[in-house]
JSON list of C-alpha atoms and ligand atoms in Angstrom, two decimals:
[
{"chain": "D", "resi": 63, "resn": "MET", "atom": "CA", "xyz": [-32.40, 42.26, -0.70]},
{"chain": "D", "resi": 64, "resn": "SER", "atom": "CA", "xyz": [-34.66, 39.24, -0.85]},
{"chain": "D", "resi": 65, "resn": "PHE", "atom": "CA", "xyz": [-33.81, 35.64, -0.22]},
{"chain": "D", "resi": 66, "resn": "ILE", "atom": "CA", "xyz": [-35.38, 32.65, -1.83]},
{"chain": "D", "resi": 67, "resn": "SER", "atom": "CA", "xyz": [-35.70, 29.45, 0.09]},
{"chain": "D", "resi": 68, "resn": "LEU", "atom": "CA", "xyz": [-34.05, 26.20, -0.95]},
{"chain": "D", "resi": 69, "resn": "LYS", "atom": "CA", "xyz": [-37.50, 24.80, -1.55]},
{"chain": "D", "resi": 70, "resn": "GLU", "atom": "CA", "xyz": [-38.40, 27.64, -3.90]},
{"chain": "D", "resi": 71, "resn": "LEU", "atom": "CA", "xyz": [-35.08, 27.23, -5.66]},
{"chain": "D", "resi": 72, "resn": "ARG", "atom": "CA", "xyz": [-35.63, 23.50, -6.07]},
{"chain": "D", "resi": 73, "resn": "ASN", "atom": "CA", "xyz": [-39.21, 24.02, -7.27]},
{"chain": "D", "resi": 74, "resn": "GLY", "atom": "CA", "xyz": [-37.89, 26.56, -9.73]},
{"chain": "D", "resi": 75, "resn": "PHE", "atom": "CA", "xyz": [-35.43, 24.05, -11.15]},
{"chain": "D", "resi": 76, "resn": "VAL", "atom": "CA", "xyz": [-38.04, 21.29, -11.33]},
{"chain": "D", "resi": 77, "resn": "HIS", "atom": "CA", "xyz": [-40.35, 23.71, -13.09]},
{"chain": "D", "resi": 78, "resn": "LEU", "atom": "CA", "xyz": [-37.59, 24.72, -15.51]},
{"chain": "D", "resi": 79, "resn": "PHE", "atom": "CA", "xyz": [-37.04, 21.14, -16.66]},
{"chain": "D", "resi": 80, "resn": "TYR", "atom": "CA", "xyz": [-40.56, 19.79, -16.23]},
{"chain": "D", "resi": 81, "resn": "PRO", "atom": "CA", "xyz": [-42.91, 22.75, -16.47]},
{"chain": "D", "resi": 82, "resn": "ASP", "atom": "CA", "xyz": [-46.60, 22.06, -15.83]},
{"chain": "D", "resi": 83, "resn": "LEU", "atom": "CA", "xyz": [-48.47, 22.22, -19.10]},
{"chain": "D", "resi": 84, "resn": "CYS", "atom": "CA", "xyz": [-51.87, 23.73, -19.76]},
{"chain": "D", "resi": 85, "resn": "GLU", "atom": "CA", "xyz": [-54.54, 21.01, -20.05]},
{"chain": "D", "resi": 86, "resn": "GLY", "atom": "CA", "xyz": [-56.15, 23.02, -22.82]},
{"chain": "D", "resi": 87, "resn": "CYS", "atom": "CA", "xyz": [-53.33, 24.04, -25.18]},
{"chain": "D", "resi": 88, "resn": "SER", "atom": "CA", "xyz": [-50.25, 22.22, -23.75]},
{"chain": "D", "resi": 89, "resn": "ASN", "atom": "CA", "xyz": [-48.25, 25.44, -23.44]},
{"chain": "D", "resi": 90, "resn": "PRO", "atom": "CA", "xyz": [-46.15, 25.74, -20.26]},
{"chain": "D", "resi": 91, "resn": "LEU", "atom": "CA", "xyz": [-48.06, 27.31, -17.38]},
{"chain": "D", "resi": 92, "resn": "VAL", "atom": "CA", "xyz": [-46.54, 30.40, -15.82]},
{"chain": "D", "resi": 93, "resn": "SER", "atom": "CA", "xyz": [-46.47, 31.37, -12.16]},
{"chain": "D", "resi": 94, "resn": "GLY", "atom": "CA", "xyz": [-49.98, 31.75, -10.75]},
{"chain": "D", "resi": 95, "resn": "GLU", "atom": "CA", "xyz": [-51.60, 29.52, -13.39]},
{"chain": "D", "resi": 96, "resn": "HIS", "atom": "CA", "xyz": [-52.96, 26.11, -12.43]},
{"chain": "D", "resi": 97, "resn": "VAL", "atom": "CA", "xyz": [-54.27, 23.42, -14.80]},
{"chain": "D", "resi": 98, "resn": "LEU", "atom": "CA", "xyz": [-55.32, 25.95, -17.46]},
{"chain": "D", "resi": 99, "resn": "CYS", "atom": "CA", "xyz": [-53.41, 28.92, -18.84]},
{"chain": "D", "resi": 100, "resn": "MET", "atom": "CA", "xyz": [-55.11, 32.30, -18.63]},
{"chain": "D", "resi": 101, "resn": "GLY", "atom": "CA", "xyz": [-56.31, 32.05, -22.22]},
{"chain": "D", "resi": 102, "resn": "CYS", "atom": "CA", "xyz": [-57.80, 28.56, -21.89]},
{"chain": "D", "resi": 103, "resn": "ALA", "atom": "CA", "xyz": [-59.36, 29.41, -18.51]},
{"chain": "D", "resi": 104, "resn": "THR", "atom": "CA", "xyz": [-61.63, 31.89, -20.30]},
{"chain": "D", "resi": 105, "resn": "LEU", "atom": "CA", "xyz": [-62.71, 29.16, -22.75]},
{"chain": "D", "resi": 106, "resn": "LEU", "atom": "CA", "xyz": [-64.45, 27.01, -20.13]},
{"chain": "D", "resi": 107, "resn": "PRO", "atom": "CA", "xyz": [-68.08, 27.43, -21.21]},
{"chain": "D", "resi": 108, "resn": "GLU", "atom": "CA", "xyz": [-69.68, 28.64, -17.95]},
{"chain": "D", "resi": 109, "resn": "THR", "atom": "CA", "xyz": [-73.47, 28.56, -17.70]},
{"chain": "D", "resi": 110, "resn": "ASN", "atom": "CA", "xyz": [-74.07, 31.32, -15.13]},
{"chain": "D", "resi": 111, "resn": "TYR", "atom": "CA", "xyz": [-77.12, 29.27, -14.08]},
{"chain": "D", "resi": 112, "resn": "HIS", "atom": "CA", "xyz": [-76.69, 30.36, -10.44]},
{"chain": "D", "resi": 113, "resn": "TYR", "atom": "CA", "xyz": [-78.18, 33.73, -11.39]},
{"chain": "D", "resi": 114, "resn": "THR", "atom": "CA", "xyz": [-81.55, 32.19, -12.39]},
{"chain": "D", "resi": 115, "resn": "ASP", "atom": "CA", "xyz": [-83.86, 29.76, -10.61]},
{"chain": "D", "resi": 116, "resn": "ASN", "atom": "CA", "xyz": [-85.40, 28.40, -13.79]},
{"chain": "D", "resi": 117, "resn": "ASN", "atom": "CA", "xyz": [-82.20, 27.19, -15.37]},
{"chain": "D", "resi": 118, "resn": "GLU", "atom": "CA", "xyz": [-81.69, 23.98, -17.36]},
{"chain": "D", "resi": 119, "resn": "THR", "atom": "CA", "xyz": [-80.25, 22.09, -14.36]},
{"chain": "D", "resi": 120, "resn": "ALA", "atom": "CA", "xyz": [-83.31, 22.96, -12.25]},
{"chain": "D", "resi": 121, "resn": "MET", "atom": "CA", "xyz": [-85.60, 21.99, -15.15]},
{"chain": "D", "resi": 122, "resn": "ARG", "atom": "CA", "xyz": [-84.10, 18.50, -15.26]},
{"chain": "D", "resi": 123, "resn": "PHE", "atom": "CA", "xyz": [-85.22, 17.88, -11.67]},
{"chain": "D", "resi": 124, "resn": "ALA", "atom": "CA", "xyz": [-88.50, 19.78, -11.74]},
{"chain": "D", "resi": 125, "resn": "GLY", "atom": "CA", "xyz": [-91.39, 17.56, -10.69]},
{"chain": "D", "resi": 126, "resn": "ARG", "atom": "CA", "xyz": [-89.09, 14.65, -9.86]},
{"chain": "D", "resi": 127, "resn": "VAL", "atom": "CA", "xyz": [-87.70, 15.58, -6.46]},
{"chain": "D", "resi": 128, "resn": "PRO", "atom": "CA", "xyz": [-88.31, 18.55, -4.12]},
{"chain": "D", "resi": 129, "resn": "PHE", "atom": "CA", "xyz": [-85.30, 20.87, -4.06]},
{"chain": "D", "resi": 130, "resn": "VAL", "atom": "CA", "xyz": [-84.49, 24.48, -3.20]},
{"chain": "D", "resi": 131, "resn": "LYS", "atom": "CA", "xyz": [-82.12, 25.39, -6.04]},
{"chain": "D", "resi": 132, "resn": "ALA", "atom": "CA", "xyz": [-79.92, 23.74, -8.63]},
{"chain": "D", "resi": 133, "resn": "THR", "atom": "CA", "xyz": [-77.04, 24.82, -10.80]},
{"chain": "D", "resi": 134, "resn": "SER", "atom": "CA", "xyz": [-74.15, 23.61, -12.97]},
{"chain": "D", "resi": 135, "resn": "LEU", "atom": "CA", "xyz": [-70.86, 25.40, -13.55]},
{"chain": "D", "resi": 136, "resn": "ALA", "atom": "CA", "xyz": [-70.27, 24.74, -17.25]},
{"chain": "D", "resi": 137, "resn": "TYR", "atom": "CA", "xyz": [-71.52, 22.99, -20.39]},
{"chain": "D", "resi": 138, "resn": "PHE", "atom": "CA", "xyz": [-70.20, 19.49, -20.91]},
{"chain": "D", "resi": 139, "resn": "THR", "atom": "CA", "xyz": [-69.93, 18.54, -24.56]},
{"chain": "D", "resi": 140, "resn": "GLU", "atom": "CA", "xyz": [-68.38, 15.55, -26.32]},
{"chain": "D", "resi": 141, "resn": "ASP", "atom": "CA", "xyz": [-64.65, 16.24, -26.76]},
{"chain": "D", "resi": 142, "resn": "GLY", "atom": "CA", "xyz": [-64.97, 19.65, -25.07]},
{"chain": "D", "resi": 143, "resn": "LEU", "atom": "CA", "xyz": [-62.49, 21.18, -22.62]},
{"chain": "D", "resi": 144, "resn": "LEU", "atom": "CA", "xyz": [-64.61, 20.25, -19.60]},
{"chain": "D", "resi": 145, "resn": "GLN", "atom": "CA", "xyz": [-64.87, 16.62, -20.70]},
{"chain": "D", "resi": 146, "resn": "HIS", "atom": "CA", "xyz": [-61.09, 16.54, -21.03]},
{"chain": "D", "resi": 147, "resn": "LEU", "atom": "CA", "xyz": [-60.61, 17.94, -17.50]},
{"chain": "D", "resi": 148, "resn": "LEU", "atom": "CA", "xyz": [-63.20, 15.66, -15.88]},
{"chain": "D", "resi": 149, "resn": "HIS", "atom": "CA", "xyz": [-61.94, 12.55, -17.66]},
{"chain": "D", "resi": 150, "resn": "GLY", "atom": "CA", "xyz": [-58.46, 13.41, -16.43]},
{"chain": "D", "resi": 151, "resn": "LEU", "atom": "CA", "xyz": [-59.83, 13.61, -12.91]},
{"chain": "D", "resi": 152, "resn": "LYS", "atom": "CA", "xyz": [-61.84, 10.38, -13.16]},
{"chain": "D", "resi": 153, "resn": "TYR", "atom": "CA", "xyz": [-59.63, 8.12, -15.22]},
{"chain": "D", "resi": 154, "resn": "ARG", "atom": "CA", "xyz": [-56.08, 9.51, -15.18]},
{"chain": "D", "resi": 155, "resn": "GLY", "atom": "CA", "xyz": [-55.62, 10.43, -11.52]},
{"chain": "D", "resi": 156, "resn": "GLN", "atom": "CA", "xyz": [-55.43, 14.17, -12.24]},
{"chain": "D", "resi": 157, "resn": "ILE", "atom": "CA", "xyz": [-56.60, 15.29, -8.80]},
{"chain": "D", "resi": 158, "resn": "GLN", "atom": "CA", "xyz": [-55.41, 18.83, -9.59]},
{"chain": "D", "resi": 159, "resn": "ASN", "atom": "CA", "xyz": [-58.18, 19.08, -12.22]},
{"chain": "D", "resi": 160, "resn": "GLY", "atom": "CA", "xyz": [-60.74, 18.41, -9.49]},
{"chain": "D", "resi": 161, "resn": "LYS", "atom": "CA", "xyz": [-59.24, 20.98, -7.15]},
{"chain": "D", "resi": 162, "resn": "TYR", "atom": "CA", "xyz": [-59.22, 23.50, -9.98]},
{"chain": "D", "resi": 163, "resn": "LEU", "atom": "CA", "xyz": [-62.83, 22.87, -11.04]},
{"chain": "D", "resi": 164, "resn": "GLY", "atom": "CA", "xyz": [-64.03, 22.80, -7.43]},
{"chain": "D", "resi": 165, "resn": "ALA", "atom": "CA", "xyz": [-62.35, 26.15, -6.83]},
{"chain": "D", "resi": 166, "resn": "ARG", "atom": "CA", "xyz": [-63.96, 27.58, -9.99]},
{"chain": "D", "resi": 167, "resn": "LEU", "atom": "CA", "xyz": [-67.37, 26.38, -8.80]},
{"chain": "D", "resi": 168, "resn": "ALA", "atom": "CA", "xyz": [-66.76, 27.87, -5.35]},
{"chain": "D", "resi": 169, "resn": "ALA", "atom": "CA", "xyz": [-65.67, 31.23, -6.79]},
{"chain": "D", "resi": 170, "resn": "THR", "atom": "CA", "xyz": [-68.71, 31.31, -9.07]},
{"chain": "D", "resi": 171, "resn": "LEU", "atom": "CA", "xyz": [-71.24, 30.36, -6.39]},
{"chain": "D", "resi": 172, "resn": "LYS", "atom": "CA", "xyz": [-69.87, 32.85, -3.88]},
{"chain": "D", "resi": 173, "resn": "HIS", "atom": "CA", "xyz": [-71.17, 35.58, -6.17]},
{"chain": "D", "resi": 174, "resn": "GLY", "atom": "CA", "xyz": [-74.65, 36.37, -4.94]},
{"chain": "D", "resi": 175, "resn": "GLY", "atom": "CA", "xyz": [-74.14, 34.22, -1.84]},
{"chain": "D", "resi": 176, "resn": "TRP", "atom": "CA", "xyz": [-75.45, 31.03, -3.45]},
{"chain": "D", "resi": 177, "resn": "LEU", "atom": "CA", "xyz": [-73.63, 28.87, -0.90]},
{"chain": "D", "resi": 178, "resn": "ASN", "atom": "CA", "xyz": [-74.51, 30.94, 2.18]},
{"chain": "D", "resi": 179, "resn": "ASP", "atom": "CA", "xyz": [-77.51, 28.89, 3.33]},
{"chain": "D", "resi": 180, "resn": "ILE", "atom": "CA", "xyz": [-75.93, 25.49, 2.61]},
{"chain": "D", "resi": 181, "resn": "ASP", "atom": "CA", "xyz": [-75.06, 23.55, 5.80]},
{"chain": "D", "resi": 182, "resn": "ILE", "atom": "CA", "xyz": [-73.48, 20.37, 4.41]},
{"chain": "D", "resi": 183, "resn": "VAL", "atom": "CA", "xyz": [-72.12, 19.23, 1.07]},
{"chain": "D", "resi": 184, "resn": "ILE", "atom": "CA", "xyz": [-72.61, 15.57, 0.18]},
{"chain": "D", "resi": 185, "resn": "PRO", "atom": "CA", "xyz": [-70.65, 14.39, -2.84]},
{"chain": "D", "resi": 186, "resn": "VAL", "atom": "CA", "xyz": [-72.40, 11.56, -4.71]},
{"chain": "D", "resi": 187, "resn": "PRO", "atom": "CA", "xyz": [-70.81, 8.47, -3.14]},
{"chain": "D", "resi": 188, "resn": "LEU", "atom": "CA", "xyz": [-68.98, 5.78, -5.07]},
{"chain": "D", "resi": 189, "resn": "HIS", "atom": "CA", "xyz": [-69.50, 2.11, -4.32]},
{"chain": "D", "resi": 190, "resn": "PRO", "atom": "CA", "xyz": [-66.71, 1.01, -1.92]},
{"chain": "D", "resi": 191, "resn": "SER", "atom": "CA", "xyz": [-65.18, -1.31, -4.54]},
{"chain": "D", "resi": 192, "resn": "ARG", "atom": "CA", "xyz": [-65.07, 1.52, -7.11]},
{"chain": "D", "resi": 193, "resn": "LEU", "atom": "CA", "xyz": [-63.59, 3.84, -4.47]},
{"chain": "D", "resi": 194, "resn": "HIS", "atom": "CA", "xyz": [-60.92, 1.25, -3.74]},
{"chain": "D", "resi": 195, "resn": "GLU", "atom": "CA", "xyz": [-60.13, 0.88, -7.46]},
{"chain": "D", "resi": 196, "resn": "ARG", "atom": "CA", "xyz": [-59.84, 4.62, -8.11]},
{"chain": "D", "resi": 197, "resn": "GLY", "atom": "CA", "xyz": [-58.38, 5.56, -4.74]},
{"chain": "D", "resi": 198, "resn": "TYR", "atom": "CA", "xyz": [-60.57, 8.64, -4.38]},
{"chain": "D", "resi": 199, "resn": "ASN", "atom": "CA", "xyz": [-64.08, 9.89, -5.06]},
{"chain": "D", "resi": 200, "resn": "GLN", "atom": "CA", "xyz": [-63.81, 12.58, -7.74]},
{"chain": "D", "resi": 201, "resn": "SER", "atom": "CA", "xyz": [-66.91, 14.35, -6.40]},
{"chain": "D", "resi": 202, "resn": "ALA", "atom": "CA", "xyz": [-65.39, 14.50, -2.91]},
{"chain": "D", "resi": 203, "resn": "ILE", "atom": "CA", "xyz": [-62.33, 16.24, -4.39]},
{"chain": "D", "resi": 204, "resn": "LEU", "atom": "CA", "xyz": [-64.66, 18.80, -5.99]},
{"chain": "D", "resi": 205, "resn": "ALA", "atom": "CA", "xyz": [-66.63, 19.19, -2.75]},
{"chain": "D", "resi": 206, "resn": "ALA", "atom": "CA", "xyz": [-63.53, 19.85, -0.66]},
{"chain": "D", "resi": 207, "resn": "ALA", "atom": "CA", "xyz": [-62.94, 23.09, -2.58]},
{"chain": "D", "resi": 208, "resn": "LEU", "atom": "CA", "xyz": [-66.28, 24.64, -1.59]},
{"chain": "D", "resi": 209, "resn": "GLY", "atom": "CA", "xyz": [-65.18, 25.63, 1.91]},
{"chain": "D", "resi": 210, "resn": "LYS", "atom": "CA", "xyz": [-68.22, 23.98, 3.50]},
{"chain": "D", "resi": 211, "resn": "LYS", "atom": "CA", "xyz": [-68.58, 20.98, 5.76]},
{"chain": "D", "resi": 212, "resn": "VAL", "atom": "CA", "xyz": [-68.35, 17.84, 3.60]},
{"chain": "D", "resi": 213, "resn": "ASP", "atom": "CA", "xyz": [-70.08, 14.64, 4.67]},
{"chain": "D", "resi": 214, "resn": "THR", "atom": "CA", "xyz": [-68.84, 11.46, 2.96]},
{"chain": "D", "resi": 215, "resn": "VAL", "atom": "CA", "xyz": [-70.15, 8.97, 5.50]},
{"chain": "D", "resi": 216, "resn": "SER", "atom": "CA", "xyz": [-73.89, 9.50, 6.08]},
{"chain": "D", "resi": 217, "resn": "LEU", "atom": "CA", "xyz": [-74.96, 8.56, 2.55]},
{"chain": "D", "resi": 218, "resn": "ILE", "atom": "CA", "xyz": [-73.52, 5.30, 1.22]},
{"chain": "D", "resi": 219, "resn": "ARG", "atom": "CA", "xyz": [-73.68, 3.50, -2.10]},
{"chain": "D", "resi": 220, "resn": "VAL", "atom": "CA", "xyz": [-74.69, -0.10, -1.58]},
{"chain": "D", "resi": 221, "resn": "LYS", "atom": "CA", "xyz": [-75.21, -1.15, -5.19]},
{"chain": "D", "resi": 222, "resn": "LYS", "atom": "CA", "xyz": [-72.51, -1.21, -7.80]},
{"chain": "D", "resi": 223, "resn": "THR", "atom": "CA", "xyz": [-74.40, 0.11, -10.79]},
{"chain": "D", "resi": 224, "resn": "GLU", "atom": "CA", "xyz": [-73.44, -0.67, -14.35]},
{"chain": "D", "resi": 225, "resn": "SER", "atom": "CA", "xyz": [-72.31, 2.12, -16.62]},
{"chain": "D", "resi": 226, "resn": "GLN", "atom": "CA", "xyz": [-75.20, 4.45, -17.39]},
{"chain": "D", "resi": 227, "resn": "THR", "atom": "CA", "xyz": [-73.88, 5.76, -20.67]},
{"chain": "D", "resi": 228, "resn": "THR", "atom": "CA", "xyz": [-75.73, 3.40, -23.02]},
{"chain": "D", "resi": 229, "resn": "LYS", "atom": "CA", "xyz": [-78.99, 3.36, -21.06]},
{"chain": "D", "resi": 230, "resn": "THR", "atom": "CA", "xyz": [-82.25, 5.17, -21.69]},
{"chain": "D", "resi": 231, "resn": "ARG", "atom": "CA", "xyz": [-83.65, 7.54, -19.10]},
{"chain": "D", "resi": 232, "resn": "ALA", "atom": "CA", "xyz": [-86.04, 4.87, -17.74]},
{"chain": "D", "resi": 233, "resn": "GLU", "atom": "CA", "xyz": [-83.29, 2.25, -17.62]},
{"chain": "D", "resi": 234, "resn": "ARG", "atom": "CA", "xyz": [-81.03, 4.67, -15.75]},
{"chain": "D", "resi": 235, "resn": "ALA", "atom": "CA", "xyz": [-83.72, 5.29, -13.13]},
{"chain": "D", "resi": 236, "resn": "ASP", "atom": "CA", "xyz": [-84.25, 1.49, -12.71]},
{"chain": "D", "resi": 237, "resn": "ASN", "atom": "CA", "xyz": [-80.50, 0.98, -12.49]},
{"chain": "D", "resi": 238, "resn": "MET", "atom": "CA", "xyz": [-80.31, 3.42, -9.56]},
{"chain": "D", "resi": 239, "resn": "MET", "atom": "CA", "xyz": [-83.16, 1.83, -7.54]},
{"chain": "D", "resi": 240, "resn": "GLY", "atom": "CA", "xyz": [-81.83, 0.89, -4.12]},
{"chain": "D", "resi": 241, "resn": "ALA", "atom": "CA", "xyz": [-78.34, 2.15, -4.98]},
{"chain": "D", "resi": 242, "resn": "PHE", "atom": "CA", "xyz": [-78.03, 4.43, -1.93]},
{"chain": "D", "resi": 243, "resn": "LEU", "atom": "CA", "xyz": [-78.78, 4.14, 1.79]},
{"chain": "D", "resi": 244, "resn": "LEU", "atom": "CA", "xyz": [-78.47, 6.39, 4.83]},
{"chain": "D", "resi": 245, "resn": "ALA", "atom": "CA", "xyz": [-75.84, 5.02, 7.20]},
{"chain": "D", "resi": 246, "resn": "ASP", "atom": "CA", "xyz": [-76.64, 7.75, 9.71]},
{"chain": "D", "resi": 247, "resn": "THR", "atom": "CA", "xyz": [-79.35, 10.43, 9.79]},
{"chain": "D", "resi": 248, "resn": "THR", "atom": "CA", "xyz": [-78.22, 12.32, 12.90]},
{"chain": "D", "resi": 249, "resn": "PRO", "atom": "CA", "xyz": [-75.73, 14.71, 11.23]},
{"chain": "D", "resi": 250, "resn": "LEU", "atom": "CA", "xyz": [-78.34, 15.58, 8.58]},
{"chain": "D", "resi": 251, "resn": "LEU", "atom": "CA", "xyz": [-81.41, 16.44, 10.68]},
{"chain": "D", "resi": 252, "resn": "GLY", "atom": "CA", "xyz": [-82.80, 19.87, 9.81]},
{"chain": "D", "resi": 253, "resn": "LYS", "atom": "CA", "xyz": [-79.91, 20.63, 7.45]},
{"chain": "D", "resi": 254, "resn": "HIS", "atom": "CA", "xyz": [-79.81, 22.19, 4.01]},
{"chain": "D", "resi": 255, "resn": "ILE", "atom": "CA", "xyz": [-77.79, 19.67, 2.02]},
{"chain": "D", "resi": 256, "resn": "LEU", "atom": "CA", "xyz": [-76.02, 20.37, -1.25]},
{"chain": "D", "resi": 257, "resn": "ILE", "atom": "CA", "xyz": [-75.66, 17.25, -3.40]},
{"chain": "D", "resi": 258, "resn": "LEU", "atom": "CA", "xyz": [-72.58, 17.58, -5.58]},
{"chain": "D", "resi": 259, "resn": "ASP", "atom": "CA", "xyz": [-71.73, 15.54, -8.66]},
{"chain": "D", "resi": 260, "resn": "ASP", "atom": "CA", "xyz": [-69.33, 15.86, -11.58]},
{"chain": "D", "resi": 261, "resn": "VAL", "atom": "CA", "xyz": [-71.66, 15.71, -14.58]},
{"chain": "D", "resi": 262, "resn": "LEU", "atom": "CA", "xyz": [-75.43, 15.94, -14.91]},
{"chain": "D", "resi": 263, "resn": "THR", "atom": "CA", "xyz": [-77.02, 13.91, -17.69]},
{"chain": "D", "resi": 264, "resn": "THR", "atom": "CA", "xyz": [-80.53, 12.57, -16.96]},
{"chain": "D", "resi": 265, "resn": "GLY", "atom": "CA", "xyz": [-80.19, 13.25, -13.24]},
{"chain": "D", "resi": 266, "resn": "ALA", "atom": "CA", "xyz": [-81.10, 9.67, -12.23]},
{"chain": "D", "resi": 267, "resn": "THR", "atom": "CA", "xyz": [-78.14, 9.36, -9.85]},
{"chain": "D", "resi": 268, "resn": "ILE", "atom": "CA", "xyz": [-78.75, 12.65, -8.05]},
{"chain": "D", "resi": 269, "resn": "GLU", "atom": "CA", "xyz": [-82.48, 11.98, -7.91]},
{"chain": "D", "resi": 270, "resn": "ALA", "atom": "CA", "xyz": [-81.79, 8.63, -6.20]},
{"chain": "D", "resi": 271, "resn": "CYS", "atom": "CA", "xyz": [-79.47, 10.34, -3.68]},
{"chain": "D", "resi": 272, "resn": "ALA", "atom": "CA", "xyz": [-82.02, 13.09, -2.98]},
{"chain": "D", "resi": 273, "resn": "ASN", "atom": "CA", "xyz": [-84.84, 10.62, -2.38]},
{"chain": "D", "resi": 274, "resn": "VAL", "atom": "CA", "xyz": [-82.77, 8.78, 0.19]},
{"chain": "D", "resi": 275, "resn": "LEU", "atom": "CA", "xyz": [-81.53, 11.98, 1.89]},
{"chain": "D", "resi": 276, "resn": "LEU", "atom": "CA", "xyz": [-85.11, 13.26, 2.15]},
{"chain": "D", "resi": 277, "resn": "GLY", "atom": "CA", "xyz": [-85.71, 10.31, 4.48]},
{"chain": "D", "resi": 278, "resn": "ALA", "atom": "CA", "xyz": [-83.88, 12.29, 7.19]},
{"chain": "D", "resi": 279, "resn": "GLN", "atom": "CA", "xyz": [-86.15, 14.68, 9.08]},
{"chain": "D", "resi": 280, "resn": "ASN", "atom": "CA", "xyz": [-86.55, 18.30, 7.96]},
{"chain": "D", "resi": 281, "resn": "VAL", "atom": "CA", "xyz": [-83.80, 18.30, 5.38]},
{"chain": "D", "resi": 282, "resn": "LYS", "atom": "CA", "xyz": [-83.72, 20.59, 2.39]},
{"chain": "D", "resi": 283, "resn": "ILE", "atom": "CA", "xyz": [-81.91, 19.62, -0.79]},
{"chain": "D", "resi": 284, "resn": "SER", "atom": "CA", "xyz": [-80.04, 21.71, -3.32]},
{"chain": "D", "resi": 285, "resn": "ILE", "atom": "CA", "xyz": [-78.04, 20.41, -6.26]},
{"chain": "D", "resi": 286, "resn": "ALA", "atom": "CA", "xyz": [-74.81, 21.46, -7.97]},
{"chain": "D", "resi": 287, "resn": "THR", "atom": "CA", "xyz": [-72.76, 19.79, -10.69]},
{"chain": "D", "resi": 288, "resn": "ILE", "atom": "CA", "xyz": [-69.62, 20.87, -12.47]},
{"chain": "D", "resi": 289, "resn": "GLY", "atom": "CA", "xyz": [-70.87, 19.92, -15.93]},
{"chain": "D", "resi": 290, "resn": "ILE", "atom": "CA", "xyz": [-74.26, 19.70, -17.56]},
{"chain": "D", "resi": 291, "resn": "ALA", "atom": "CA", "xyz": [-74.30, 17.40, -20.58]},
{"chain": "D", "resi": 292, "resn": "ILE", "atom": "CA", "xyz": [-75.75, 19.09, -23.61]},
{"chain": "D", "resi": 293, "resn": "SER", "atom": "CA", "xyz": [-76.43, 16.84, -26.56]},
{"chain": "G", "resi": 86, "resn": "ZN", "atom": "ZN1", "xyz": [-53.89, 26.91, -22.51]}
]
């Protein structure tokens, strides 16, 4: 005979009246499903870039900044499932979307040991005023799921940049000039750092972070994003 706890019983009741709905199809999620139902989970357009060095994410940084490897979890398209999940995370407080996507990235990268030689994960920092507004850094939520040491203090954002969405590639790079600084180099010395961001477009933001991080002695940089914008 098995007993269920009061907590389980209460959660069961809450779930009965307010079931969590799939972010993809709005059907109620069943036990063991989080954020996406099993059907919608298979629809996330994964890139499998971590199996090849010369992938599109790596190409976007080639010749711009020295890095070891680069990858993105899935394709980010206008009105696609990934855009919906990431917008929920960024603009609607849906932290669970970030935990889910971070866990998917972790599960994917563990294949082939992609994360094995990474020492520290640095999520792209938000400007303190933006962080205060939102209450959390979406990239730090993603980073927490990787099971690696996460550093959110050594690299800081000192410039509140305007929205990048309507800018050209050159304007985006200008916009990011002087945006980041190293508050402390000591924890980074000799480390292999993974820079983590939500979506890769031109790469201007990550490039600016990498250039600043490379100011610490003997660091190596790798890059991962959840989405790669495909136009
Ligand atoms: Zn669904």
